[in-house]
XYZ file of C-alpha atoms in Angstrom:
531
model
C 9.087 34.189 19.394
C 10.844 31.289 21.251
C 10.388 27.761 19.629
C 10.037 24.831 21.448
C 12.628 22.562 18.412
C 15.154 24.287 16.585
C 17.239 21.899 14.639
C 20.484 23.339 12.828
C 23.628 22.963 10.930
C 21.699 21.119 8.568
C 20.457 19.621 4.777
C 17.140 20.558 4.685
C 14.750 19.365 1.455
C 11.766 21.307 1.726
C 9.605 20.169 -1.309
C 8.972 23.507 -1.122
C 9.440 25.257 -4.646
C 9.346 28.472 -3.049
C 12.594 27.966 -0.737
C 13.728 24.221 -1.797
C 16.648 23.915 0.686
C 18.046 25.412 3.433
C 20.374 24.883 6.951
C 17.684 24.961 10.050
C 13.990 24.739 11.076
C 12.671 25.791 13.687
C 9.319 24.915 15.287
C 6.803 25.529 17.774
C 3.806 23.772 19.361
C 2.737 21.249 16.413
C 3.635 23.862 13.539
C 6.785 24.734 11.664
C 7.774 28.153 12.705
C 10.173 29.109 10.743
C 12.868 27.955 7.938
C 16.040 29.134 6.626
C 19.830 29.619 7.700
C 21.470 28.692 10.826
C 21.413 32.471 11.424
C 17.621 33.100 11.043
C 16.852 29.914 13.117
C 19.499 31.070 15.599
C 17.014 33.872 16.480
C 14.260 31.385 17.512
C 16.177 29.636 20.125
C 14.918 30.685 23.594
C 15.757 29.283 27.492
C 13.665 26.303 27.015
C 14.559 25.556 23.491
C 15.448 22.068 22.224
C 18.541 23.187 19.705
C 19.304 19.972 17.766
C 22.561 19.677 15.798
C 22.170 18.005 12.258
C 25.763 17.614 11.377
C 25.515 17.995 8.165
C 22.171 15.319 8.482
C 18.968 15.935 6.105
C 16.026 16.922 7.513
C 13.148 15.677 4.863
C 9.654 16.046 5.247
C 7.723 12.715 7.092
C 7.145 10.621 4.533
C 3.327 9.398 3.517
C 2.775 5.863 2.138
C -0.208 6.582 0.650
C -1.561 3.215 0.220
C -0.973 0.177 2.729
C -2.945 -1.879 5.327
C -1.762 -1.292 8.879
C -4.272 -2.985 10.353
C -2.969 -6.428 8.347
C 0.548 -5.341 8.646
C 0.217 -5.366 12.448
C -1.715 -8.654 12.644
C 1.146 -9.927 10.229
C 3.742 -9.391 12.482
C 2.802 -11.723 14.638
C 1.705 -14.847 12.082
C 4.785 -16.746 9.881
C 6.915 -14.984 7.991
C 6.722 -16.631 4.594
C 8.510 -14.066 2.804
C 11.317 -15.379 0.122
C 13.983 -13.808 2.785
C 12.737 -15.913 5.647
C 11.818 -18.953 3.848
C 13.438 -18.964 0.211
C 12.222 -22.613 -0.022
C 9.444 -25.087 0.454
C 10.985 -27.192 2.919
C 11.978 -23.734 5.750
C 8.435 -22.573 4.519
C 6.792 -26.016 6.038
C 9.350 -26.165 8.673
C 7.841 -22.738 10.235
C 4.238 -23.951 9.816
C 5.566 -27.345 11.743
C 7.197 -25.616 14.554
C 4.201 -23.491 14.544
C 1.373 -26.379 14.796
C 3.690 -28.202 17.397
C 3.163 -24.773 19.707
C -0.541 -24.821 19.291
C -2.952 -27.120 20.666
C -5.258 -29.251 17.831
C -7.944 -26.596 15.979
C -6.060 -23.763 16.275
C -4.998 -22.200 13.261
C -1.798 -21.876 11.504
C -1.724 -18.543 10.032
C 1.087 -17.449 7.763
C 1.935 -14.353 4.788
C 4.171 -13.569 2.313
C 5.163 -16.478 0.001
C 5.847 -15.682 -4.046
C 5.871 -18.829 -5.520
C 8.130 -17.239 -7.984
C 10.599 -16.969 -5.717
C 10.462 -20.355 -4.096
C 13.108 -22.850 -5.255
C 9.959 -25.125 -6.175
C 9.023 -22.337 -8.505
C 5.078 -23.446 -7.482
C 2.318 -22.552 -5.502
C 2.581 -24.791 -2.126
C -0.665 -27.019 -2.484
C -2.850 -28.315 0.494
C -1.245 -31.651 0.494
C 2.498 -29.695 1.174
C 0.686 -28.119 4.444
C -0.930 -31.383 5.745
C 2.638 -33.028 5.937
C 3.074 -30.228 8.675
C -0.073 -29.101 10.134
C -2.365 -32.436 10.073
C -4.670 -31.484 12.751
C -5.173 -27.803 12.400
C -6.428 -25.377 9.587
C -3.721 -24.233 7.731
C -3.601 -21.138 5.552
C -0.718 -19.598 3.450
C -1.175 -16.106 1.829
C 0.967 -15.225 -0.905
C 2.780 -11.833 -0.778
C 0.146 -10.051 -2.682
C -2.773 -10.927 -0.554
C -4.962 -11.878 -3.789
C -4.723 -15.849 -3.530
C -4.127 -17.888 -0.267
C -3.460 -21.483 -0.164
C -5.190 -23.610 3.019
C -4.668 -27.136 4.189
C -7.514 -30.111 3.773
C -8.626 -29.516 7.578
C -9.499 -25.594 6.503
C -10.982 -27.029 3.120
C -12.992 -29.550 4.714
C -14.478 -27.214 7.197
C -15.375 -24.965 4.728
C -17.271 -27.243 2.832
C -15.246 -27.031 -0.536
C -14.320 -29.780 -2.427
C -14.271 -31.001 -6.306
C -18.109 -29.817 -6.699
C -17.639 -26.716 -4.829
C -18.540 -24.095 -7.933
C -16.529 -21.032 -8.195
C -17.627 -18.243 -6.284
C -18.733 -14.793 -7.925
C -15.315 -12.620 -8.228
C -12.848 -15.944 -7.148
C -11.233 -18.928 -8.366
C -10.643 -22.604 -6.736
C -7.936 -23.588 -8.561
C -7.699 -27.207 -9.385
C -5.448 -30.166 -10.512
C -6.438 -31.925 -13.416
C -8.947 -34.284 -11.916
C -10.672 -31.226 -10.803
C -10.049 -31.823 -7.114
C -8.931 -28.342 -5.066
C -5.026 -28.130 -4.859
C -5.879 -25.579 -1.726
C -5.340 -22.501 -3.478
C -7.854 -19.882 -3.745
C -7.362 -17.234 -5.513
C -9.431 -13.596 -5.219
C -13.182 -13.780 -3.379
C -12.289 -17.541 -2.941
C -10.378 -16.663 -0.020
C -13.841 -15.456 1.980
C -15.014 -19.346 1.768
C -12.295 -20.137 4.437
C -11.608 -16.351 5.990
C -15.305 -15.934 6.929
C -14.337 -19.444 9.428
C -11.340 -17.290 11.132
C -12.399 -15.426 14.421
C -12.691 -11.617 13.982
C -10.041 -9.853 15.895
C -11.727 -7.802 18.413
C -11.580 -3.730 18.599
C -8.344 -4.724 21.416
C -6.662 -6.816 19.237
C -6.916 -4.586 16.253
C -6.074 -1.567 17.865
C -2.256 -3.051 19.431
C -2.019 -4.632 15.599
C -2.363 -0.461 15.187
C 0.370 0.478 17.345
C 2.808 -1.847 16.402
C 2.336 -1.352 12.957
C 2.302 2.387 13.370
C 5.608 1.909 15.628
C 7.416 0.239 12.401
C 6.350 3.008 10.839
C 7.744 5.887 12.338
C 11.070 3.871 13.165
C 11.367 4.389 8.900
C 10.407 8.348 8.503
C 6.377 7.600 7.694
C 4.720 9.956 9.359
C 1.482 9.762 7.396
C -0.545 6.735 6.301
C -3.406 5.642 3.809
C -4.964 3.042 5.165
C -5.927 1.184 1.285
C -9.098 -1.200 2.874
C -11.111 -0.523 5.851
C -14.127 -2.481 6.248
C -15.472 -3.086 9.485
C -17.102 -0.845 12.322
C -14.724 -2.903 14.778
C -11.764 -1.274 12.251
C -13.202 2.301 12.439
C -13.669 1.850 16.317
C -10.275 0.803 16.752
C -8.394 3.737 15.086
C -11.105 6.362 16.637
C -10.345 4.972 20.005
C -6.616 5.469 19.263
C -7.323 8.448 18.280
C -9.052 9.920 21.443
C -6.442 8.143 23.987
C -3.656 10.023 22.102
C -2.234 6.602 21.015
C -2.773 6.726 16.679
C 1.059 6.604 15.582
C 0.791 8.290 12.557
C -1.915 10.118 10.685
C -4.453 8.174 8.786
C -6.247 8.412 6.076
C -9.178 5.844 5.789
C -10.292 4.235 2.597
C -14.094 3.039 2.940
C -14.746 -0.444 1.052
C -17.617 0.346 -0.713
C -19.318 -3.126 0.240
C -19.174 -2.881 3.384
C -19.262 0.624 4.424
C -21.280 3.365 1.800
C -24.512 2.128 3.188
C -23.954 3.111 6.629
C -21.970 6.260 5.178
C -24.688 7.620 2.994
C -27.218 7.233 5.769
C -24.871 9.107 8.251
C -23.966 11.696 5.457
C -19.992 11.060 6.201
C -18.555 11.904 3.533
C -14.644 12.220 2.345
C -12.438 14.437 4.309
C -14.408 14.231 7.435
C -12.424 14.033 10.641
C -9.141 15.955 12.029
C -5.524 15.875 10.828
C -4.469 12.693 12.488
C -7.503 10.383 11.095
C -9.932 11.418 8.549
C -12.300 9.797 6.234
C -11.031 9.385 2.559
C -12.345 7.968 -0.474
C -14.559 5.370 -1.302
C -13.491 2.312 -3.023
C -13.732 -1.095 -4.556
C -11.135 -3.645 -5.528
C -11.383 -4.339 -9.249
C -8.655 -7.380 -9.917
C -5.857 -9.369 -8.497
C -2.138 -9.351 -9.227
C -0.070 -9.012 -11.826
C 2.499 -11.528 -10.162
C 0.034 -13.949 -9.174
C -1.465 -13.620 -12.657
C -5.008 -12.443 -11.350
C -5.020 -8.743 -12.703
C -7.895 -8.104 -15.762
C -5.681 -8.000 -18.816
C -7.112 -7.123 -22.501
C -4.920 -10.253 -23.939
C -4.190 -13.588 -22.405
C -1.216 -14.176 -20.296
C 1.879 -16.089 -21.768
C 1.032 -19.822 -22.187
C -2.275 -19.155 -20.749
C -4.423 -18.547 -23.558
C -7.668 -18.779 -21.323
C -6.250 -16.378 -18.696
C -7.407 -12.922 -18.837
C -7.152 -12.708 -15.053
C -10.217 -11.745 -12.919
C -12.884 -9.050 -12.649
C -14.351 -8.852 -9.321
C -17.187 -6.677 -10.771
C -19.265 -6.104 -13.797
C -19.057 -2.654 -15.274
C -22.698 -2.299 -14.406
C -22.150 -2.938 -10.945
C -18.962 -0.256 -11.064
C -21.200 2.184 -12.787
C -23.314 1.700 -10.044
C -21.297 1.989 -6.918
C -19.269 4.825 -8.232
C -22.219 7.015 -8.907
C -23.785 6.702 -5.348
C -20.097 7.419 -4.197
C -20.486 10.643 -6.111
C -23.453 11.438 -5.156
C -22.596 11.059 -1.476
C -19.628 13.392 -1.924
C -16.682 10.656 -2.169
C -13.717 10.802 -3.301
C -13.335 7.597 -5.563
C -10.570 4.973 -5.206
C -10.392 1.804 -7.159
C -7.982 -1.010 -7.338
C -6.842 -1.949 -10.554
C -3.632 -3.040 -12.261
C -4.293 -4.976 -15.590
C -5.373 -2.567 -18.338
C -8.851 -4.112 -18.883
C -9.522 -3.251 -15.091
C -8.252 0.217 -15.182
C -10.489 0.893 -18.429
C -13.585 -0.566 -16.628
C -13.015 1.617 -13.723
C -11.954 4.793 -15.728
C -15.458 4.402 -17.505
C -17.331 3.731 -14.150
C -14.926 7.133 -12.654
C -16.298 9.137 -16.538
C -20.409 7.807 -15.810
C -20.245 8.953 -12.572
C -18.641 12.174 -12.376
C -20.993 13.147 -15.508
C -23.675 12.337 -13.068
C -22.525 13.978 -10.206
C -19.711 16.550 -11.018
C -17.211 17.200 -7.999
C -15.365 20.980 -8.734
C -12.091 19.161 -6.987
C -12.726 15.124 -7.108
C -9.333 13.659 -7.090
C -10.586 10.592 -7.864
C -7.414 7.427 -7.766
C -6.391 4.383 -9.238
C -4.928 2.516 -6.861
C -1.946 0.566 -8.098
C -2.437 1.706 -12.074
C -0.129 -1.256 -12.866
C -0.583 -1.902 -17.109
C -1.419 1.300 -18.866
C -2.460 1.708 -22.377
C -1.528 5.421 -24.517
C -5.620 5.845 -24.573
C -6.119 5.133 -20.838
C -3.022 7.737 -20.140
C -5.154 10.660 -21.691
C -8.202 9.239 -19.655
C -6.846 9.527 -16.573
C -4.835 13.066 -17.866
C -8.402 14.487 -18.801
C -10.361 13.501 -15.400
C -7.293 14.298 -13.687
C -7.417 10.607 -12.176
C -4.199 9.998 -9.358
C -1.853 7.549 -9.975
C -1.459 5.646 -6.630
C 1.466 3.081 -7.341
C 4.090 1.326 -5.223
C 7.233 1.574 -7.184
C 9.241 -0.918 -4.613
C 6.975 -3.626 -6.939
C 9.431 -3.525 -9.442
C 11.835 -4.300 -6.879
C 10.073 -7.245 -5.179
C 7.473 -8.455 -8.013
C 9.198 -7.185 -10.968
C 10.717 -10.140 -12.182
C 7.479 -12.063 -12.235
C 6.276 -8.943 -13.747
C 8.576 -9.578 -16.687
C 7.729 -13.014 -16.758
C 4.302 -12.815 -17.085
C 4.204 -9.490 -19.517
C 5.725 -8.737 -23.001
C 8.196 -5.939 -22.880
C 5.976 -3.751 -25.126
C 3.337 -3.981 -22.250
C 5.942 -3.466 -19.306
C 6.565 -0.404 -21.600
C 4.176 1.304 -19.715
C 3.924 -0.654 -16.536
C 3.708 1.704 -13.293
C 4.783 4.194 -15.876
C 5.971 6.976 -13.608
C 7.700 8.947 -16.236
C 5.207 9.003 -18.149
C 2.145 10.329 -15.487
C 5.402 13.514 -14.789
C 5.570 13.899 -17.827
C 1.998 13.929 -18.739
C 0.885 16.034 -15.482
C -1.054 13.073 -13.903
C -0.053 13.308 -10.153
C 1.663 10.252 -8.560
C 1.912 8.818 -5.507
C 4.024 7.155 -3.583
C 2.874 3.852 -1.354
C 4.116 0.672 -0.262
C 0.985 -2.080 -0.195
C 2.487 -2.850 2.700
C 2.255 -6.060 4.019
C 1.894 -7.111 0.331
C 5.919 -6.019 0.287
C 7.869 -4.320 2.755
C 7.098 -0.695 3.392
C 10.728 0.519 4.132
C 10.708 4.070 1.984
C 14.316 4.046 0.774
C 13.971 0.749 -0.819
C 10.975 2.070 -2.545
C 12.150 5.226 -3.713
C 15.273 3.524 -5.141
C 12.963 1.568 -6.922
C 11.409 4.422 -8.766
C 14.858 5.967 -9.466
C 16.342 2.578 -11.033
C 13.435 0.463 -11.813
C 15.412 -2.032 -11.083
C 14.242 -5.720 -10.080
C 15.642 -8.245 -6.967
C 17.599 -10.098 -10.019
C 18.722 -6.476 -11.390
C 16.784 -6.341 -14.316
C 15.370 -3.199 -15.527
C 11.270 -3.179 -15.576
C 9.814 -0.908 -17.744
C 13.024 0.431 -19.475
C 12.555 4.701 -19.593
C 9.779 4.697 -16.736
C 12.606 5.968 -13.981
C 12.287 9.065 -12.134
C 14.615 11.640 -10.392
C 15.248 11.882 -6.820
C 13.312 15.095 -6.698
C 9.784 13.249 -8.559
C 10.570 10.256 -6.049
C 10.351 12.542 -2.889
C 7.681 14.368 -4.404
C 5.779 11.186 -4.699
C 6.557 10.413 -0.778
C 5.682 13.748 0.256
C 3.578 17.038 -1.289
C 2.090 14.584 -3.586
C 0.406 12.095 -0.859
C -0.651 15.077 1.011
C -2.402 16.350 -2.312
C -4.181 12.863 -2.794
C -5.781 13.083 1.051
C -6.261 17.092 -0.183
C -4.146 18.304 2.510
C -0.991 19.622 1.023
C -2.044 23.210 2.791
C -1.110 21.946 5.886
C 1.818 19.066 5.230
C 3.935 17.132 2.887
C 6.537 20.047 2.412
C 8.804 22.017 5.442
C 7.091 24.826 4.819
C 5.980 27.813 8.036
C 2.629 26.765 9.248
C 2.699 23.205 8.198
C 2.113 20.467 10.722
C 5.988 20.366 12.089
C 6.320 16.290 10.766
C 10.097 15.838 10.091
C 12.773 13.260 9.700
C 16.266 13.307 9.453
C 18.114 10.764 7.738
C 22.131 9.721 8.129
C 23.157 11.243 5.165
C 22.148 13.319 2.092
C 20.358 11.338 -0.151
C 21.199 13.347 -3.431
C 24.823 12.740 -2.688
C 24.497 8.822 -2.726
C 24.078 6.500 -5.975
C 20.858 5.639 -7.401
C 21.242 2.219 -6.983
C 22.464 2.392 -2.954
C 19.730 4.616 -2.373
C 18.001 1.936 -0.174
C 20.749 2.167 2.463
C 19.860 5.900 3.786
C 19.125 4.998 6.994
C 16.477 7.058 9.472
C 17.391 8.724 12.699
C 14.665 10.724 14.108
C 11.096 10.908 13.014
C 9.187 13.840 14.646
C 5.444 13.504 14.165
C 3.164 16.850 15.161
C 5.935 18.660 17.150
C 7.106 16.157 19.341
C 10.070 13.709 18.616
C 8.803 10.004 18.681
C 11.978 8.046 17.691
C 15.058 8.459 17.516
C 17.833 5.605 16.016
């Protein structure tokens, strides 16, 4: 049988145990035909046969980064970038919001993303009286790189309403100075007070947000998607619209806020894993805490000089006991954010009450992020076979807060990747993209070296091989959307999504890992870019 692709002279990584590497693939329609030496691929090659020649190039399987928000990644490409490479300090951060507000006429507002105040030369949070120097006659609002805490101008305070009296809101915190008046950052559900005054992109707007994020994508090798927080039916609309005109990027797997969405859900009787192999319907979760950066995420024991910070819980446990059991009971798949250890034991005991209640024979169930782990909460997750769902390029962007705002005994198991391997807990691989870049190679050195911006070493013994680092990128994120029957590995039958990077990345140090470059992505058969 003639295939349509046949690409030889190659270094292919299958993730395949069965036949881990070999020299061609060949592949017809949307499915991988066949794999194995230039010779056996040689025989697939017909008159109308695309025969491409690797020389010497790896052909990997498309890589899934199983947790990130494309719908906020596209929007973000178009607001300020804040990030410490654009604007490493206060001044170029205000300077953007200036020549920003000086574009826009007075109301508008001034949207921007991606500022770590640990990385600012100020080593602060901006407050709202940096941004009204700049943006004096339009709402202002800064988000930090984690998305947990924003910080908005006096013109966005006022029209929301908040000021000195302004109680904190269920699940959020208004920080304030020490006369108790707002310094403009909110931190957690505080963020609604001014979001909730923001016009709601319409199903248009979000779906070219979609394409452009889902272009960035594939330019990188992702081929597959999580998509960690969908919450509206304009959201939903958007990627099923894609979807129909042919136009979705990459595949998509949809995360269902419970808030907003299990209502509507359990009515329907949608449950997970309903749809096709380009967008389906995944778990249903919650968001437990904030960062561990931003010094938001539910810790057992204070945080370092902050003796009355244990970070915040979004939710009672009875209200997680709650949710999680009608999840079950709808046929979910659970998914929960948490990263400080208090919020991953609330959640593992909300996971325990409600799979006793409603047993699943396969559930899968994930901890999104699984930042702080204690030895106890290890054999919980081992024992309800919980999935780790971590981005390991955190220790490469947030580690060094990490390590400022930890003890080394706790960063001792911090995203402890190792550890899950060696433990059989399954791991994932993911980005949190926008909350830091979602370029793979920079993650996946990341989980090889642990290694931090300033080249310390986070969580000393938690490193991974190559092999567990690909795994995580690839067979395992098809495993956590239960679909590693039909991709994640170069295996005959499998949906025929394929990259091919510059060089062999088993034949490059560790720590230059992050400059294996991509040059072709093929998603579903059909080649979609090519460097």
């Amino acid at each position: 049988m003639a295939a349509d692709v046949v690409f030889l002279n190659g270094r292919v990584v299958t993730m395949d145990p069965a036949q881990p590497r070999a020299s061609g693939v060949a592949v017809l329609g949307n499915r991988i035909l066949a794999v194995g030496d230039d010779e056996t691929i040689r025989a697939a090659v017909g008159p109308n046969t695309r025969v491409i020649d690797l020389g010497g190039r790896t052909l990997l399987p498309g890589l899934n980064d199983n947790h990130c928000h494309p719908v906020y990644y596209g929007f973000n490409l178009a607001k300020i970038d804040a990030s410490p490479s654009a604007t490493p300090t206060l001044d170029s951060l205000l300077e953007r919001f200036a020549e920003a507000a000086a574009k826009e006429p007075a109301g508008n507002w001034i949207q921007g993303r991606g500022y770590d105040d640990t990385r600012l030369d100020v080593k602060r949070h901006p407050t709202r009286w940096d941004l009204d120097r700049v943006t004096p006659n339009h709402p202002a609002i800064l988000t930090r790189t984690c998305g947990h805490m924003s910080v908005v101008n006096s013109v966005a305070l006022r029209m929301a309403g908040i000021t000195a009296e302004t109680p904190d809101p269920p699940g959020g915190r208004i920080v304030r100075d020490e006369h108790g008046e707002p310094t403009g950052l909110l931190q957690e559900h505080a963020q609604d007070l001014v979001r909730k005054l923001i016009a709601p992109p319409t199903v248009a707007d979000i779906k070219e947000a979609l394409v452009a994020a889902g272009e960035r994508f594939l330019s990188m090798g992702i081929t597959s998607v999580a998509e960690a927080s969908l919450r509206t039916s304009d959201e939903l609309a958007a990627y099923q619209e894609l979807r129909r005109e042919g136009r979705l990027p990459v595949r998509v797997y949809l995360m269902m806020i419970i808030d907003n969405t299990l209502d509507a859900m359990e009515q329907l009787g949608v449950r997970t894993g309903f749809g096709d192999e380009w967008l389906r319907i995944g778990p249903a979760k919650l968001l437990q805490d904030g960062s561990g950066g931003g010094r938001t995420a539910l810790m057992s024991y204070p945080y370092p000089d902050e003796p009355d910070n244990y970070g915040i819980a979004v939710y009672t446990q009875e209200y997680l006991d709650e949710a999680f059991r009608r999840a079950a009971a709808a046929g979910f798949q659970g998914a929960a954010h948490a990263i400080g250890d208090r919020a991953i034991d609330m959640i593992l005991t909300a996971f325990e009450r409600a799979l006793e209640a409603h047993p699943q024979p396969d559930p899968r169930w994930r901890i999104e992020h699984c930042g702080l782990l204690r030895p106890d909460l290890l054999e919980r997750m081992r024992r309800l076979n919980v999935i780790a769902v971590p981005q390991p390029s955190f220790v490469y962007y947030l580690g060094d807060s990490y390590i400022r705002n930890f003890t080394k005994e706790a960063l001792a198991l911090s995203y402890p990747a190792r550890t899950w391997f060696d433990m059989g807990i399954t791991a994932v691989g993911s980005s949190g993209t926008p909350v830091v870049p979602a370029d793979p190679w920079v993650n996946i050195r990341s989980a090889v070296t642990r290694l931090t911006q300033d080249g310390q070493e986070m969580g000393a013994g938690q490193a991974v091989t190559l092999d567990e680092a690909l795994q995580m990128f690839t067979i395992n994120g098809a495993y956590a959307s239960f679909e590693e029957n039909i991709k994640g590995s170069i295996t005959p039958g499998k949906l025929a999504d394929l990259i091919v990077v510059d060089r062999d990345p088993y034949e490059v140090e560790a720590v230059d890992l992050h400059t294996v470059q991509n040059d072709l992505t093929m998603v579903d058969g059909r080649i979609v870019y090519e460097r």
